[in-house]
Amino acid sequence: MSEPMGEPAIEPALTPPLTPGQIRGRRQWPLPKQADPAAPLLQVRNLQTYFKLGSGWVKAVDDVSFGLTDGEALGLVGESGCGKTTTALSLVRLLPTNGRIRGGSVELFGIDLVAKSDLALQRYRWREISIIFQGAMNALNPVIQVRRQIAEPIRYRLGQSEAASQKRAEELLDLVGIPSRRLGAYPHELSGGMRQRAMIAMALACDPAIVIGDEPTTALDAMVQAQILQLLEQLRRELGLSLILITHDLSVVAETCDRVLVMYAGRVAEEGPVARVFTEPRHPYTRKLLGAFPNIRSDRRTLETIPGEPPNLLNPPPGCRFAPRCPQVMPVCTEVVPPEAVFADGVRVACHLYETPVHETPA
Amino acid sequence: MSGRYLGQRVLQALGTIVAIVLLNFLLFRLMPGSPERILLRNPNLSPQVVEATRARWGLDKPLLPDQLVAYIGSTVQGDFGYSFKFRGQSVTSVIADRIGPTLLLVGLGELISAIAGIAIGAYAGWRRGGLVDRVGSGASLVLYSMPYFVIGMPLIVIFAAGLGWFPTSGMTSVGGGDRPFPANLIDLARHLALPLATVSLGLIGQYSILMRSAIIETRSEDYITTARAKGLRDGRVLRAHAFPNAMLPMVTLIAINLGYVIGGAITAEIVFSWPGLGTLTITALSARDYPVLQGIFLLVAVSVVLANLAADIIYGILDPRVRG
Amino acid sequence: MSATISVASARSQRWRLRGTRLRTFAARYSGRKDGMLGLVVLAAFTVLALAPDLFVGPLETATRATAHAFDAPSAQHFFGADDLGRDMLNRTVHGARISMTIGLLATVITLVFGVVVGLVAGYSGGLVDNVLMRVADFFLVLPTFVLALILAPVLIEVVGADAEFLGIRATLLVIVVVIGITSWAATARIIRSQTLSLKQRMFVDRARVVGVGPGRIILRHILPNVVNLIVANAVLTFATAVLTETTLSFIGLGDPFQPSWGQILNGAQSSGAAGLGAWWMIAPPAASVVLVILAFTLMGNALDDLLNPKARTRQ
């Protein structure tokens, strides 16, 4: 674990990654009827997800845009409460009862999911976008055998027979490395790492287009964490998974992801290829975040705190939301929301420091 | 289920039963002037019964250990002495005669109310604030506030005295039980209808209120979010994921209530003159027939303790975490 | 000198704080529609119970009956008359006084006993706690209603049916005691668990280190912090007490000379009112019982949501 950052460690034994074309081609189940085969896998535009709290709205996700191409892994990072989980769950509208998507679009194969009714959206849940939840102990139903929980979406979403779905569930458990003698286990009978593996198997059940990992390793100890990440990496290369990985651990992103999206207080601060963003952070917040990890490959987990608190999202500051804590704050920052500056190396930054960047290209 | 868990529960139940027997023994002996004053004040007593009672209680011997040993000995053998009111009959036979009708009435009532209450409560909790929730929860709360006789008396006024659909009391018409097969059953059903409705309505509130809150609590669990994320239909999320977990506390309640089947719905039986343990209790009470009262108390208490034990065991079987 | 001043000002500050808390609590409670409905119903019955003579004159007895037997409701007798020609409105209003007094007394006994046992068990811990809680568990499992049935006549035999206390006859007092004996355990359990968690808190430790005795710690530091719980519990206990009293009286353990609603219904039952279709002998006391119990349940639920820390976080 001492290689220079920016070059994700690749186990030599792994098969080479699949190309985007291969990934679309090896899809087991037909695309949704309305799908546009030429459209990108996922395009999120100006997403706004608010929570009703008392008399006001908490602007948890405000004007967030990003894309995901086939076989790509995107890391969503930021402090807790910055809206990364809400952003991901908004894709399939898995929000608490007080949450609303107030604007923007989520286009999967060119189909806007925000416009779908609740009933129509069910078609896309798990079959197209599945989720590896954070704490598998609570995310798995305690009174149902793990194998049955994995078989359930195969049985009820893909319409397979009971026997076929049970068999598929066994294959999936084998794929994620759960020994066959644990087939009849209930969640509490498995170790934390095993439960997380079962959760991953469940996420793969319908061969989805996108898998969202919501802090999939946070609750695990360091050894198990490494094993789970290795498993994800292996699955990604073998199956060509398109992955959105939510984490606050930058080293996980550095090892696993192709691109990274840094969020602060419900907005995108910076986005771009992991290698570029981590070697040359442009947003002051990204710099602070990386500065807190002097060597992101080391096993140091003490995050130096950035002075100040994230803003209250019920009533956020009018300009840049990072302005109150920013070391390079300018008068304009407290008044005007910074526009996104796009650089030639594929990095985009929402900061007034780059008002007229040399390499700007039209968005 | 681990043997340790089971053993612990069984020991606990045994301890409680011993304590109940002791309480029953002491209740009539530690009161000032008891038990002679209470036992022998009854004007209905024949000399033989007085003698039998004295011999049974061994009142001439010291309280400890002789009386206690004798009492426990005969209790264990199912001998609860002789009734004051029903001369010459043993308490055991008096109680045995009345147990069937009570089991029929309250057992059926438990069944109906549990099924209906769980269905209403589950739906109300799942669609919180919806029409079923508002109507069902309101009605449940009102029913929960009504003792059996407050439900039963209006039912008689409306359906027996007013509309004349059902008889007002008893379990059979005169000679009704002796009629050939379908007729006797129909006669019984007509007599059973109103008392059964009373018991069912009286119990339904409790079940639906608890089921509703169990479902509401379950609904916010992470695994429900997982089930929704799987794109399962709403009905399947409820049936396959929320329901089995919400049923865990319900099963306990049902099992515990089964223990009260014998203690029954005393006031429901009174209102309809149903010939069960409830009316027997009241008859014994007004005749100050203490041996019968004690017998009933012991029977009810032990069945409640056993039902609690059964609840623990069933819970252990249903919840894989306890089963371990 | 300065110490006394600061103690005095701290005390007045505390009172002011309590006043503010009470006001915010009242504001939050008044936002609960169900709780307010319960309060209004309860207030109406309390007014009736305080001065029944003012509304309907003295209690009608067999000799003072003003109507004919089984008279249906009419302009003179809004609620009709019973089998002895006694006005049902008169008896129902007087019944409020008896039913609610018994309910109140039984609640007080239950709470005093339950709170004391709960505080002592929770604070002492160890063997005392163990023994007290075993006893409480035993009473929780016992079929309390059947026990009450057996206890009541035995107690009446012992004290004599004609004894009197505070103008309440022995039969009713026995009912009060029986309800108390059979329902303290639930309160004790709740108070104990709260006491256990309070005992771990800093301010109790500090008091103990300074050398404050256990009695004073319980009274000054723990009791004030379980008051919320006691209030919420009291209201629900009251509902149960009224229900138990009504049932015991209905069964025939009440006092015909001081008729509660249960006793009035007992009269209706023994005269066969239901079978005769004399609904007016049943409806007024039955509706009163249901309204009062419902009012207490609604208030209890509202208070529980507002005052019980566990219920609040569950929301």
Short mmCIF file of C-alpha atoms in Angstrom, two decimals, chain A residues 94-95 122 125-126 133 138-144 149 152-153 156-157 186 188 202, chain B residues 222-223 225-226 228-234 236 240-241 244-245 248 320-321 323-324:
data_model
loop_
_atom_site.label_atom_id
_atom_site.label_comp_id
_atom_site.label_asym_id
_atom_site.label_seq_id
_atom_site.Cartn_x
_atom_site.Cartn_y
_atom_site.Cartn_z
CA LEU A 94 -35.91 6.19 -2.39
CA LEU A 95 -36.55 9.17 -0.17
CA GLN A 122 -40.56 0.24 -9.74
CA ARG A 125 -35.45 -0.23 -9.17
CA TRP A 126 -32.99 -3.10 -8.72
CA PHE A 133 -26.62 -0.49 1.65
CA ASN A 138 -30.13 -3.59 9.41
CA ALA A 139 -30.57 -3.63 5.65
CA LEU A 140 -31.18 -7.38 5.57
CA ASN A 141 -34.47 -8.67 6.94
CA PRO A 142 -33.67 -10.46 10.22
CA VAL A 143 -36.34 -13.15 9.91
CA ILE A 144 -35.68 -14.27 6.31
CA GLN A 149 -33.65 -12.48 0.23
CA GLU A 152 -36.58 -12.58 -4.04
CA PRO A 153 -35.89 -9.98 -6.75
CA TYR A 156 -40.55 -11.36 -8.35
CA ARG A 157 -38.79 -8.86 -10.61
CA TYR A 186 -30.03 -15.91 8.66
CA HIS A 188 -27.44 -12.56 12.34
CA MET A 202 -28.27 -9.32 -3.63
CA ASP B 222 -33.72 -0.26 6.94
CA TYR B 223 -34.75 -3.61 5.51
CA THR B 225 -36.06 0.50 2.45
CA THR B 226 -34.11 -2.40 0.97
CA ARG B 228 -38.61 -0.94 -1.63
CA ALA B 229 -35.27 -0.49 -3.40
CA LYS B 230 -35.75 -3.96 -4.85
CA GLY B 231 -38.75 -2.57 -6.70
CA LEU B 232 -41.14 -5.02 -5.06
CA ARG B 233 -44.81 -4.20 -5.17
CA ASP B 234 -46.10 -2.37 -2.13
CA ARG B 236 -45.30 -7.69 -1.24
CA ALA B 240 -43.20 -10.56 3.01
CA HIS B 241 -41.08 -8.02 4.89
CA PRO B 244 -43.49 -11.18 9.67
CA ASN B 245 -41.47 -8.79 11.79
CA LEU B 248 -43.43 -11.04 16.55
CA PRO B 320 -34.23 -16.65 14.39
CA ARG B 321 -32.20 -14.26 16.54
CA ARG B 323 -33.60 -19.30 18.28
CA GLY B 324 -29.82 -18.99 17.77
#
